[in-house]
Amino acid sequence: MSDCCLRGFQWDAQPAGHDMKVAGRDCYVTGSNPDIAIIILHDLFGWTFKNTRILADQYAEEVGATVYIPDLFGGEVIPAHVVLDQSLWASINLPSFLRRNSKAVRGPEIVECATLLRARHSRIGVIGFCYGGWGAFRLGSRENALAACIVAAHPTQLEKAEIENVGVPVQVLAPQRDPMFTEELKAFSNQVIPTLGVAYDYQYFPGVEHGFAVRGSPEIEGERRAMERAKNAAVLWFRQWLK
């Protein structure tokens, strides 16, 4: 991961949901559908980041789902104001943070949380942003089969083996400039996923960079339009596969 995972803007709206415990961990919850749920696997700014909660509210309203943002970092939160101040990025020891929150550490917890929510709801969709992208593929793998469909927006730490192992309908939201979801991984996804027998929707976003779907600026027309298109694409994907 690189500094692109810290870059972005905070949005002005106020979240409408509430905090609760799910599988023993903190979780933001919005919406009230007992049958359909969406799990958001957050980026480096964690489960409290306002932008992610605002998106959760939008998914809950437009899909008609209960939406959960579980804490994937064991209570540790990168301060949201860092996103606005590039001079503070050096204060974050990103390699140490990622070691504490590695796939080996958080992967089993993500599966545990999804298993509990799958027992509560008939169908579950998953969307992962940045750090959470690999987790979406984990929950949509042929072995786990916990999600009815998944979305990955500018995923990081995603490996070719995880792409090859996806077993549910998958949508990818891919910006033009992304040092994490590289051109090689984009090409690999587009070559391999269509051979796996699952529905596949690859959405390409020219002119924007890693993090745009959850940290783009509404003041920049190109970023605002890309964010809107990404939100709408995910909503339509969830409506198609969860209803």
PDB file of C-alpha atoms in Angstrom:
ATOM      1  CA  MET A   1       0.000   0.000   0.000  1.00  0.00           C
ATOM      2  CA  SER A   2       1.105   3.574  -0.628  1.00  0.00           C
ATOM      3  CA  ASP A   3       0.153   7.179   0.107  1.00  0.00           C
ATOM      4  CA  CYS A   4      -2.692   6.941  -2.410  1.00  0.00           C
ATOM      5  CA  CYS A   5      -4.563   4.943   0.230  1.00  0.00           C
ATOM      6  CA  LEU A   6      -4.553   8.030   2.487  1.00  0.00           C
ATOM      7  CA  ARG A   7      -5.396  10.713  -0.075  1.00  0.00           C
ATOM      8  CA  GLY A   8      -8.879  12.181  -0.443  1.00  0.00           C
ATOM      9  CA  PHE A   9     -11.665  14.388   0.896  1.00  0.00           C
ATOM     10  CA  GLN A  10     -14.334  14.244   3.600  1.00  0.00           C
ATOM     11  CA  TRP A  11     -17.962  14.818   2.653  1.00  0.00           C
ATOM     12  CA  ASP A  12     -20.436  17.156   4.357  1.00  0.00           C
ATOM     13  CA  ALA A  13     -23.588  15.062   4.922  1.00  0.00           C
ATOM     14  CA  GLN A  14     -24.305  13.482   8.303  1.00  0.00           C
ATOM     15  CA  PRO A  15     -24.746   9.709   8.731  1.00  0.00           C
ATOM     16  CA  ALA A  16     -28.212   8.486   9.711  1.00  0.00           C
ATOM     17  CA  GLY A  17     -27.454   5.067  11.207  1.00  0.00           C
ATOM     18  CA  HIS A  18     -26.254   3.871  14.609  1.00  0.00           C
ATOM     19  CA  ASP A  19     -23.432   1.929  16.245  1.00  0.00           C
ATOM     20  CA  MET A  20     -23.819  -1.545  17.710  1.00  0.00           C
ATOM     21  CA  LYS A  21     -21.879  -4.739  18.329  1.00  0.00           C
ATOM     22  CA  VAL A  22     -21.793  -7.521  15.733  1.00  0.00           C
ATOM     23  CA  ALA A  23     -19.836 -10.692  16.442  1.00  0.00           C
ATOM     24  CA  GLY A  24     -18.201  -8.872  19.355  1.00  0.00           C
ATOM     25  CA  ARG A  25     -16.886  -5.977  17.280  1.00  0.00           C
ATOM     26  CA  ASP A  26     -18.055  -2.424  16.728  1.00  0.00           C
ATOM     27  CA  CYS A  27     -20.259  -1.910  13.704  1.00  0.00           C
ATOM     28  CA  TYR A  28     -22.167   0.911  12.015  1.00  0.00           C
ATOM     29  CA  VAL A  29     -25.669  -0.199  10.968  1.00  0.00           C
ATOM     30  CA  THR A  30     -28.223   1.561   8.783  1.00  0.00           C
ATOM     31  CA  GLY A  31     -31.447   0.347   7.199  1.00  0.00           C
ATOM     32  CA  SER A  32     -33.911  -2.243   8.464  1.00  0.00           C
ATOM     33  CA  ASN A  33     -34.487  -5.005   5.912  1.00  0.00           C
ATOM     34  CA  PRO A  34     -34.590  -8.375   7.737  1.00  0.00           C
ATOM     35  CA  ASP A  35     -33.955 -10.341   4.529  1.00  0.00           C
ATOM     36  CA  ILE A  36     -31.331  -8.441   2.530  1.00  0.00           C
ATOM     37  CA  ALA A  37     -28.034  -7.134   3.918  1.00  0.00           C
ATOM     38  CA  ILE A  38     -24.905  -5.484   2.560  1.00  0.00           C
ATOM     39  CA  ILE A  39     -21.542  -5.621   4.310  1.00  0.00           C
ATOM     40  CA  ILE A  40     -19.132  -2.765   3.616  1.00  0.00           C
ATOM     41  CA  LEU A  41     -15.483  -3.683   4.150  1.00  0.00           C
ATOM     42  CA  HIS A  42     -13.870  -0.303   4.731  1.00  0.00           C
ATOM     43  CA  ASP A  43     -10.616   1.276   3.614  1.00  0.00           C
ATOM     44  CA  LEU A  44      -7.730   2.414   5.822  1.00  0.00           C
ATOM     45  CA  PHE A  45      -9.879   5.122   7.447  1.00  0.00           C
ATOM     46  CA  GLY A  46     -11.926   2.495   9.201  1.00  0.00           C
ATOM     47  CA  TRP A  47     -15.500   1.933  10.232  1.00  0.00           C
ATOM     48  CA  THR A  48     -15.995   5.459  11.652  1.00  0.00           C
ATOM     49  CA  PHE A  49     -15.058   7.348   8.465  1.00  0.00           C
ATOM     50  CA  LYS A  50     -17.994   9.611   7.627  1.00  0.00           C
ATOM     51  CA  ASN A  51     -17.816   9.134   3.852  1.00  0.00           C
ATOM     52  CA  THR A  52     -18.166   5.380   4.196  1.00  0.00           C
ATOM     53  CA  ARG A  53     -21.147   5.778   6.522  1.00  0.00           C
ATOM     54  CA  ILE A  54     -22.819   8.176   4.081  1.00  0.00           C
ATOM     55  CA  LEU A  55     -22.396   5.600   1.323  1.00  0.00           C
ATOM     56  CA  ALA A  56     -23.885   2.965   3.629  1.00  0.00           C
ATOM     57  CA  ASP A  57     -26.951   5.160   4.114  1.00  0.00           C
ATOM     58  CA  GLN A  58     -27.293   5.510   0.343  1.00  0.00           C
ATOM     59  CA  TYR A  59     -27.075   1.764  -0.215  1.00  0.00           C
ATOM     60  CA  ALA A  60     -29.622   1.125   2.533  1.00  0.00           C
ATOM     61  CA  GLU A  61     -32.097   3.548   0.980  1.00  0.00           C
ATOM     62  CA  GLU A  62     -31.574   2.786  -2.708  1.00  0.00           C
ATOM     63  CA  VAL A  63     -31.169  -0.990  -2.486  1.00  0.00           C
ATOM     64  CA  GLY A  64     -33.585  -1.449   0.401  1.00  0.00           C
ATOM     65  CA  ALA A  65     -31.128  -3.323   2.601  1.00  0.00           C
ATOM     66  CA  THR A  66     -29.674  -3.369   6.086  1.00  0.00           C
ATOM     67  CA  VAL A  67     -26.090  -2.207   5.698  1.00  0.00           C
ATOM     68  CA  TYR A  68     -23.246  -3.033   8.087  1.00  0.00           C
ATOM     69  CA  ILE A  69     -19.762  -1.529   8.392  1.00  0.00           C
ATOM     70  CA  PRO A  70     -17.876  -3.742  10.856  1.00  0.00           C
ATOM     71  CA  ASP A  71     -14.640  -2.540  12.418  1.00  0.00           C
ATOM     72  CA  LEU A  72     -11.856  -4.502  10.721  1.00  0.00           C
ATOM     73  CA  PHE A  73      -8.993  -2.985  12.717  1.00  0.00           C
ATOM     74  CA  GLY A  74      -9.677  -4.055  16.302  1.00  0.00           C
ATOM     75  CA  GLY A  75     -10.580  -0.583  17.513  1.00  0.00           C
ATOM     76  CA  GLU A  76      -7.629   1.178  15.902  1.00  0.00           C
ATOM     77  CA  VAL A  77      -8.588   4.171  13.717  1.00  0.00           C
ATOM     78  CA  ILE A  78      -6.458   6.377  11.483  1.00  0.00           C
ATOM     79  CA  PRO A  79      -7.650   9.940  12.289  1.00  0.00           C
ATOM     80  CA  ALA A  80      -9.940  11.193   9.533  1.00  0.00           C
ATOM     81  CA  HIS A  81      -8.301  14.640   9.460  1.00  0.00           C
ATOM     82  CA  VAL A  82      -5.185  12.987   8.037  1.00  0.00           C
ATOM     83  CA  VAL A  83      -7.073  12.616   4.758  1.00  0.00           C
ATOM     84  CA  LEU A  84      -7.054  16.415   4.403  1.00  0.00           C
ATOM     85  CA  ASP A  85      -3.449  17.109   5.346  1.00  0.00           C
ATOM     86  CA  GLN A  86      -0.689  15.529   3.285  1.00  0.00           C
ATOM     87  CA  SER A  87       1.904  16.789   5.761  1.00  0.00           C
ATOM     88  CA  LEU A  88       0.512  14.336   8.328  1.00  0.00           C
ATOM     89  CA  TRP A  89       0.802  11.206   6.199  1.00  0.00           C
ATOM     90  CA  ALA A  90       4.364  10.586   7.360  1.00  0.00           C
ATOM     91  CA  SER A  91       3.060  10.326  10.935  1.00  0.00           C
ATOM     92  CA  ILE A  92       1.267   7.095  10.021  1.00  0.00           C
ATOM     93  CA  ASN A  93       3.487   4.021  10.283  1.00  0.00           C
ATOM     94  CA  LEU A  94       1.672   2.242   7.490  1.00  0.00           C
ATOM     95  CA  PRO A  95       3.829  -0.925   7.364  1.00  0.00           C
ATOM     96  CA  SER A  96       3.341  -1.491  11.111  1.00  0.00           C
ATOM     97  CA  PHE A  97      -0.385  -0.795  10.836  1.00  0.00           C
ATOM     98  CA  LEU A  98      -0.728  -3.303   8.018  1.00  0.00           C
ATOM     99  CA  ARG A  99       1.183  -5.958   9.942  1.00  0.00           C
ATOM    100  CA  ARG A 100      -1.277  -5.593  12.813  1.00  0.00           C
ATOM    101  CA  ASN A 101      -4.140  -5.833  10.350  1.00  0.00           C
ATOM    102  CA  SER A 102      -2.820  -8.394   7.909  1.00  0.00           C
ATOM    103  CA  LYS A 103      -4.943 -10.832   5.940  1.00  0.00           C
ATOM    104  CA  ALA A 104      -3.881 -13.607   8.298  1.00  0.00           C
ATOM    105  CA  VAL A 105      -5.132 -11.598  11.293  1.00  0.00           C
ATOM    106  CA  ARG A 106      -8.322 -10.053   9.882  1.00  0.00           C
ATOM    107  CA  GLY A 107      -9.367 -12.630   7.307  1.00  0.00           C
ATOM    108  CA  PRO A 108     -10.850 -15.091   9.831  1.00  0.00           C
ATOM    109  CA  GLU A 109     -12.632 -12.223  11.624  1.00  0.00           C
ATOM    110  CA  ILE A 110     -14.224 -11.051   8.373  1.00  0.00           C
ATOM    111  CA  VAL A 111     -15.472 -14.573   7.681  1.00  0.00           C
ATOM    112  CA  GLU A 112     -16.789 -14.892  11.251  1.00  0.00           C
ATOM    113  CA  CYS A 113     -18.710 -11.622  10.997  1.00  0.00           C
ATOM    114  CA  ALA A 114     -20.186 -12.522   7.610  1.00  0.00           C
ATOM    115  CA  THR A 115     -21.183 -15.974   8.859  1.00  0.00           C
ATOM    116  CA  LEU A 116     -23.136 -14.418  11.735  1.00  0.00           C
ATOM    117  CA  LEU A 117     -24.867 -11.917   9.454  1.00  0.00           C
ATOM    118  CA  ARG A 118     -25.623 -14.601   6.894  1.00  0.00           C
ATOM    119  CA  ALA A 119     -27.531 -16.440   9.621  1.00  0.00           C
ATOM    120  CA  ARG A 120     -29.631 -13.290  10.222  1.00  0.00           C
ATOM    121  CA  HIS A 121     -30.411 -12.446   6.602  1.00  0.00           C
ATOM    122  CA  SER A 122     -31.497 -14.461   3.582  1.00  0.00           C
ATOM    123  CA  ARG A 123     -29.046 -12.840   1.144  1.00  0.00           C
ATOM    124  CA  ILE A 124     -25.905 -10.802   1.659  1.00  0.00           C
ATOM    125  CA  GLY A 125     -23.933  -8.613  -0.706  1.00  0.00           C
ATOM    126  CA  VAL A 126     -20.421  -7.362   0.034  1.00  0.00           C
ATOM    127  CA  ILE A 127     -18.542  -4.292  -1.166  1.00  0.00           C
ATOM    128  CA  GLY A 128     -14.905  -3.692  -0.309  1.00  0.00           C
ATOM    129  CA  PHE A 129     -13.072  -0.400  -0.732  1.00  0.00           C
ATOM    130  CA  CYS A 130      -9.273  -0.278  -0.975  1.00  0.00           C
ATOM    131  CA  TYR A 131      -8.111  -2.459   1.975  1.00  0.00           C
ATOM    132  CA  GLY A 132     -11.515  -4.153   2.075  1.00  0.00           C
ATOM    133  CA  GLY A 133     -11.333  -5.237  -1.573  1.00  0.00           C
ATOM    134  CA  TRP A 134      -9.486  -8.462  -0.881  1.00  0.00           C
ATOM    135  CA  GLY A 135     -12.012  -9.213   1.871  1.00  0.00           C
ATOM    136  CA  ALA A 136     -14.870  -8.984  -0.622  1.00  0.00           C
ATOM    137  CA  PHE A 137     -13.152 -11.598  -2.778  1.00  0.00           C
ATOM    138  CA  ARG A 138     -12.577 -13.713   0.345  1.00  0.00           C
ATOM    139  CA  LEU A 139     -16.290 -13.737   1.185  1.00  0.00           C
ATOM    140  CA  GLY A 140     -17.208 -14.400  -2.438  1.00  0.00           C
ATOM    141  CA  SER A 141     -14.785 -17.281  -2.868  1.00  0.00           C
ATOM    142  CA  ARG A 142     -15.943 -20.728  -3.903  1.00  0.00           C
ATOM    143  CA  GLU A 143     -14.949 -22.095  -0.485  1.00  0.00           C
ATOM    144  CA  ASN A 144     -16.802 -19.556   1.655  1.00  0.00           C
ATOM    145  CA  ALA A 145     -19.888 -18.833  -0.479  1.00  0.00           C
ATOM    146  CA  LEU A 146     -21.141 -16.358   2.150  1.00  0.00           C
ATOM    147  CA  ALA A 147     -22.031 -13.590  -0.301  1.00  0.00           C
ATOM    148  CA  ALA A 148     -24.619 -13.690  -3.061  1.00  0.00           C
ATOM    149  CA  CYS A 149     -22.560 -11.080  -4.937  1.00  0.00           C
ATOM    150  CA  ILE A 150     -19.560  -8.837  -4.363  1.00  0.00           C
ATOM    151  CA  VAL A 151     -18.170  -5.473  -5.442  1.00  0.00           C
ATOM    152  CA  ALA A 152     -14.520  -4.449  -5.214  1.00  0.00           C
ATOM    153  CA  ALA A 153     -13.677  -0.750  -5.574  1.00  0.00           C
ATOM    154  CA  HIS A 154      -9.982   0.016  -6.230  1.00  0.00           C
ATOM    155  CA  PRO A 155      -8.909  -3.049  -4.175  1.00  0.00           C
ATOM    156  CA  THR A 156      -5.493  -3.341  -2.530  1.00  0.00           C
ATOM    157  CA  GLN A 157      -3.516  -6.425  -1.540  1.00  0.00           C
ATOM    158  CA  LEU A 158      -5.579  -8.439  -4.013  1.00  0.00           C
ATOM    159  CA  GLU A 159      -3.782 -11.508  -5.338  1.00  0.00           C
ATOM    160  CA  LYS A 160      -4.251 -13.421  -8.563  1.00  0.00           C
ATOM    161  CA  ALA A 161      -5.222 -16.572  -6.666  1.00  0.00           C
ATOM    162  CA  GLU A 162      -8.079 -14.670  -4.986  1.00  0.00           C
ATOM    163  CA  ILE A 163      -9.301 -13.437  -8.351  1.00  0.00           C
ATOM    164  CA  GLU A 164      -9.176 -16.970  -9.770  1.00  0.00           C
ATOM    165  CA  ASN A 165     -11.162 -18.329  -6.841  1.00  0.00           C
ATOM    166  CA  VAL A 166     -14.191 -16.023  -6.959  1.00  0.00           C
ATOM    167  CA  GLY A 167     -17.422 -18.000  -7.125  1.00  0.00           C
ATOM    168  CA  VAL A 168     -20.229 -15.399  -7.125  1.00  0.00           C
ATOM    169  CA  PRO A 169     -21.241 -12.483  -9.372  1.00  0.00           C
ATOM    170  CA  VAL A 170     -18.503  -9.870  -9.107  1.00  0.00           C
ATOM    171  CA  GLN A 171     -18.329  -6.197 -10.030  1.00  0.00           C
ATOM    172  CA  VAL A 172     -15.036  -4.288 -10.141  1.00  0.00           C
ATOM    173  CA  LEU A 173     -14.833  -0.473  -9.948  1.00  0.00           C
ATOM    174  CA  ALA A 174     -11.456   0.392 -11.447  1.00  0.00           C
ATOM    175  CA  PRO A 175      -9.998   3.918 -11.730  1.00  0.00           C
ATOM    176  CA  GLN A 176      -7.587   4.820 -14.492  1.00  0.00           C
ATOM    177  CA  ARG A 177      -4.717   5.567 -12.113  1.00  0.00           C
ATOM    178  CA  ASP A 178      -4.186   2.967  -9.418  1.00  0.00           C
ATOM    179  CA  PRO A 179      -0.791   1.751  -8.191  1.00  0.00           C
ATOM    180  CA  MET A 180      -2.550  -0.864  -6.022  1.00  0.00           C
ATOM    181  CA  PHE A 181      -4.985  -2.409  -8.501  1.00  0.00           C
ATOM    182  CA  THR A 182      -2.357  -2.370 -11.214  1.00  0.00           C
ATOM    183  CA  GLU A 183      -2.738  -2.598 -14.974  1.00  0.00           C
ATOM    184  CA  GLU A 184      -1.514  -6.180 -14.677  1.00  0.00           C
ATOM    185  CA  LEU A 185      -4.229  -7.071 -12.156  1.00  0.00           C
ATOM    186  CA  LYS A 186      -6.864  -5.287 -14.204  1.00  0.00           C
ATOM    187  CA  ALA A 187      -5.878  -7.265 -17.292  1.00  0.00           C
ATOM    188  CA  PHE A 188      -5.717 -10.497 -15.302  1.00  0.00           C
ATOM    189  CA  SER A 189      -9.210  -9.919 -13.904  1.00  0.00           C
ATOM    190  CA  ASN A 190     -10.620  -9.232 -17.347  1.00  0.00           C
ATOM    191  CA  GLN A 191      -8.952 -12.302 -18.776  1.00  0.00           C
ATOM    192  CA  VAL A 192      -9.714 -14.785 -16.002  1.00  0.00           C
ATOM    193  CA  ILE A 193     -13.059 -13.902 -14.408  1.00  0.00           C
ATOM    194  CA  PRO A 194     -15.070 -14.353 -17.649  1.00  0.00           C
ATOM    195  CA  THR A 195     -13.859 -17.978 -17.731  1.00  0.00           C
ATOM    196  CA  LEU A 196     -15.130 -18.793 -14.211  1.00  0.00           C
ATOM    197  CA  GLY A 197     -18.838 -19.120 -14.965  1.00  0.00           C
ATOM    198  CA  VAL A 198     -19.897 -16.152 -12.817  1.00  0.00           C
ATOM    199  CA  ALA A 199     -21.493 -12.864 -13.860  1.00  0.00           C
ATOM    200  CA  TYR A 200     -18.861 -10.147 -14.211  1.00  0.00           C
ATOM    201  CA  ASP A 201     -19.195  -6.373 -14.510  1.00  0.00           C
ATOM    202  CA  TYR A 202     -15.999  -4.369 -15.008  1.00  0.00           C
ATOM    203  CA  GLN A 203     -16.535  -0.633 -14.598  1.00  0.00           C
ATOM    204  CA  TYR A 204     -13.670   1.592 -15.748  1.00  0.00           C
ATOM    205  CA  PHE A 205     -13.384   5.190 -14.515  1.00  0.00           C
ATOM    206  CA  PRO A 206     -11.129   7.370 -16.675  1.00  0.00           C
ATOM    207  CA  GLY A 207      -9.463  10.439 -15.225  1.00  0.00           C
ATOM    208  CA  VAL A 208      -9.650   9.425 -11.549  1.00  0.00           C
ATOM    209  CA  GLU A 209      -7.313   7.656  -9.175  1.00  0.00           C
ATOM    210  CA  HIS A 210      -7.218   5.124  -6.363  1.00  0.00           C
ATOM    211  CA  GLY A 211      -9.670   5.930  -3.578  1.00  0.00           C
ATOM    212  CA  PHE A 212     -12.060   7.956  -5.742  1.00  0.00           C
ATOM    213  CA  ALA A 213     -15.214   5.957  -4.898  1.00  0.00           C
ATOM    214  CA  VAL A 214     -15.087   6.772  -1.187  1.00  0.00           C
ATOM    215  CA  ARG A 215     -12.720   9.732  -0.902  1.00  0.00           C
ATOM    216  CA  GLY A 216     -13.218  11.752  -4.068  1.00  0.00           C
ATOM    217  CA  SER A 217     -13.966  15.475  -3.971  1.00  0.00           C
ATOM    218  CA  PRO A 218     -17.532  16.576  -4.739  1.00  0.00           C
ATOM    219  CA  GLU A 219     -16.061  19.969  -5.697  1.00  0.00           C
ATOM    220  CA  ILE A 220     -14.195  18.516  -8.679  1.00  0.00           C
ATOM    221  CA  GLU A 221     -16.679  17.699 -11.425  1.00  0.00           C
ATOM    222  CA  GLY A 222     -14.826  14.681 -12.810  1.00  0.00           C
ATOM    223  CA  GLU A 223     -14.449  13.125  -9.362  1.00  0.00           C
ATOM    224  CA  ARG A 224     -18.030  13.902  -8.376  1.00  0.00           C
ATOM    225  CA  ARG A 225     -19.404  12.312 -11.543  1.00  0.00           C
ATOM    226  CA  ALA A 226     -17.190   9.253 -11.037  1.00  0.00           C
ATOM    227  CA  MET A 227     -18.339   8.875  -7.417  1.00  0.00           C
ATOM    228  CA  GLU A 228     -21.963   9.116  -8.474  1.00  0.00           C
ATOM    229  CA  ARG A 229     -21.463   6.584 -11.235  1.00  0.00           C
ATOM    230  CA  ALA A 230     -19.655   4.195  -8.866  1.00  0.00           C
ATOM    231  CA  LYS A 231     -22.437   4.450  -6.291  1.00  0.00           C
ATOM    232  CA  ASN A 232     -25.109   3.925  -8.916  1.00  0.00           C
ATOM    233  CA  ALA A 233     -23.274   0.956 -10.422  1.00  0.00           C
ATOM    234  CA  ALA A 234     -22.990  -0.773  -7.046  1.00  0.00           C
ATOM    235  CA  VAL A 235     -26.659  -0.069  -6.246  1.00  0.00           C
ATOM    236  CA  LEU A 236     -27.801  -1.609  -9.527  1.00  0.00           C
ATOM    237  CA  TRP A 237     -25.529  -4.611  -8.987  1.00  0.00           C
ATOM    238  CA  PHE A 238     -26.942  -5.243  -5.529  1.00  0.00           C
ATOM    239  CA  ARG A 239     -30.493  -4.794  -6.740  1.00  0.00           C
ATOM    240  CA  GLN A 240     -29.932  -7.330  -9.491  1.00  0.00           C
ATOM    241  CA  TRP A 241     -28.391 -10.052  -7.335  1.00  0.00           C
ATOM    242  CA  LEU A 242     -29.971  -9.524  -3.906  1.00  0.00           C
ATOM    243  CA  LYS A 243     -33.610  -8.968  -4.814  1.00  0.00           C
TER     244      LYS A 243
END
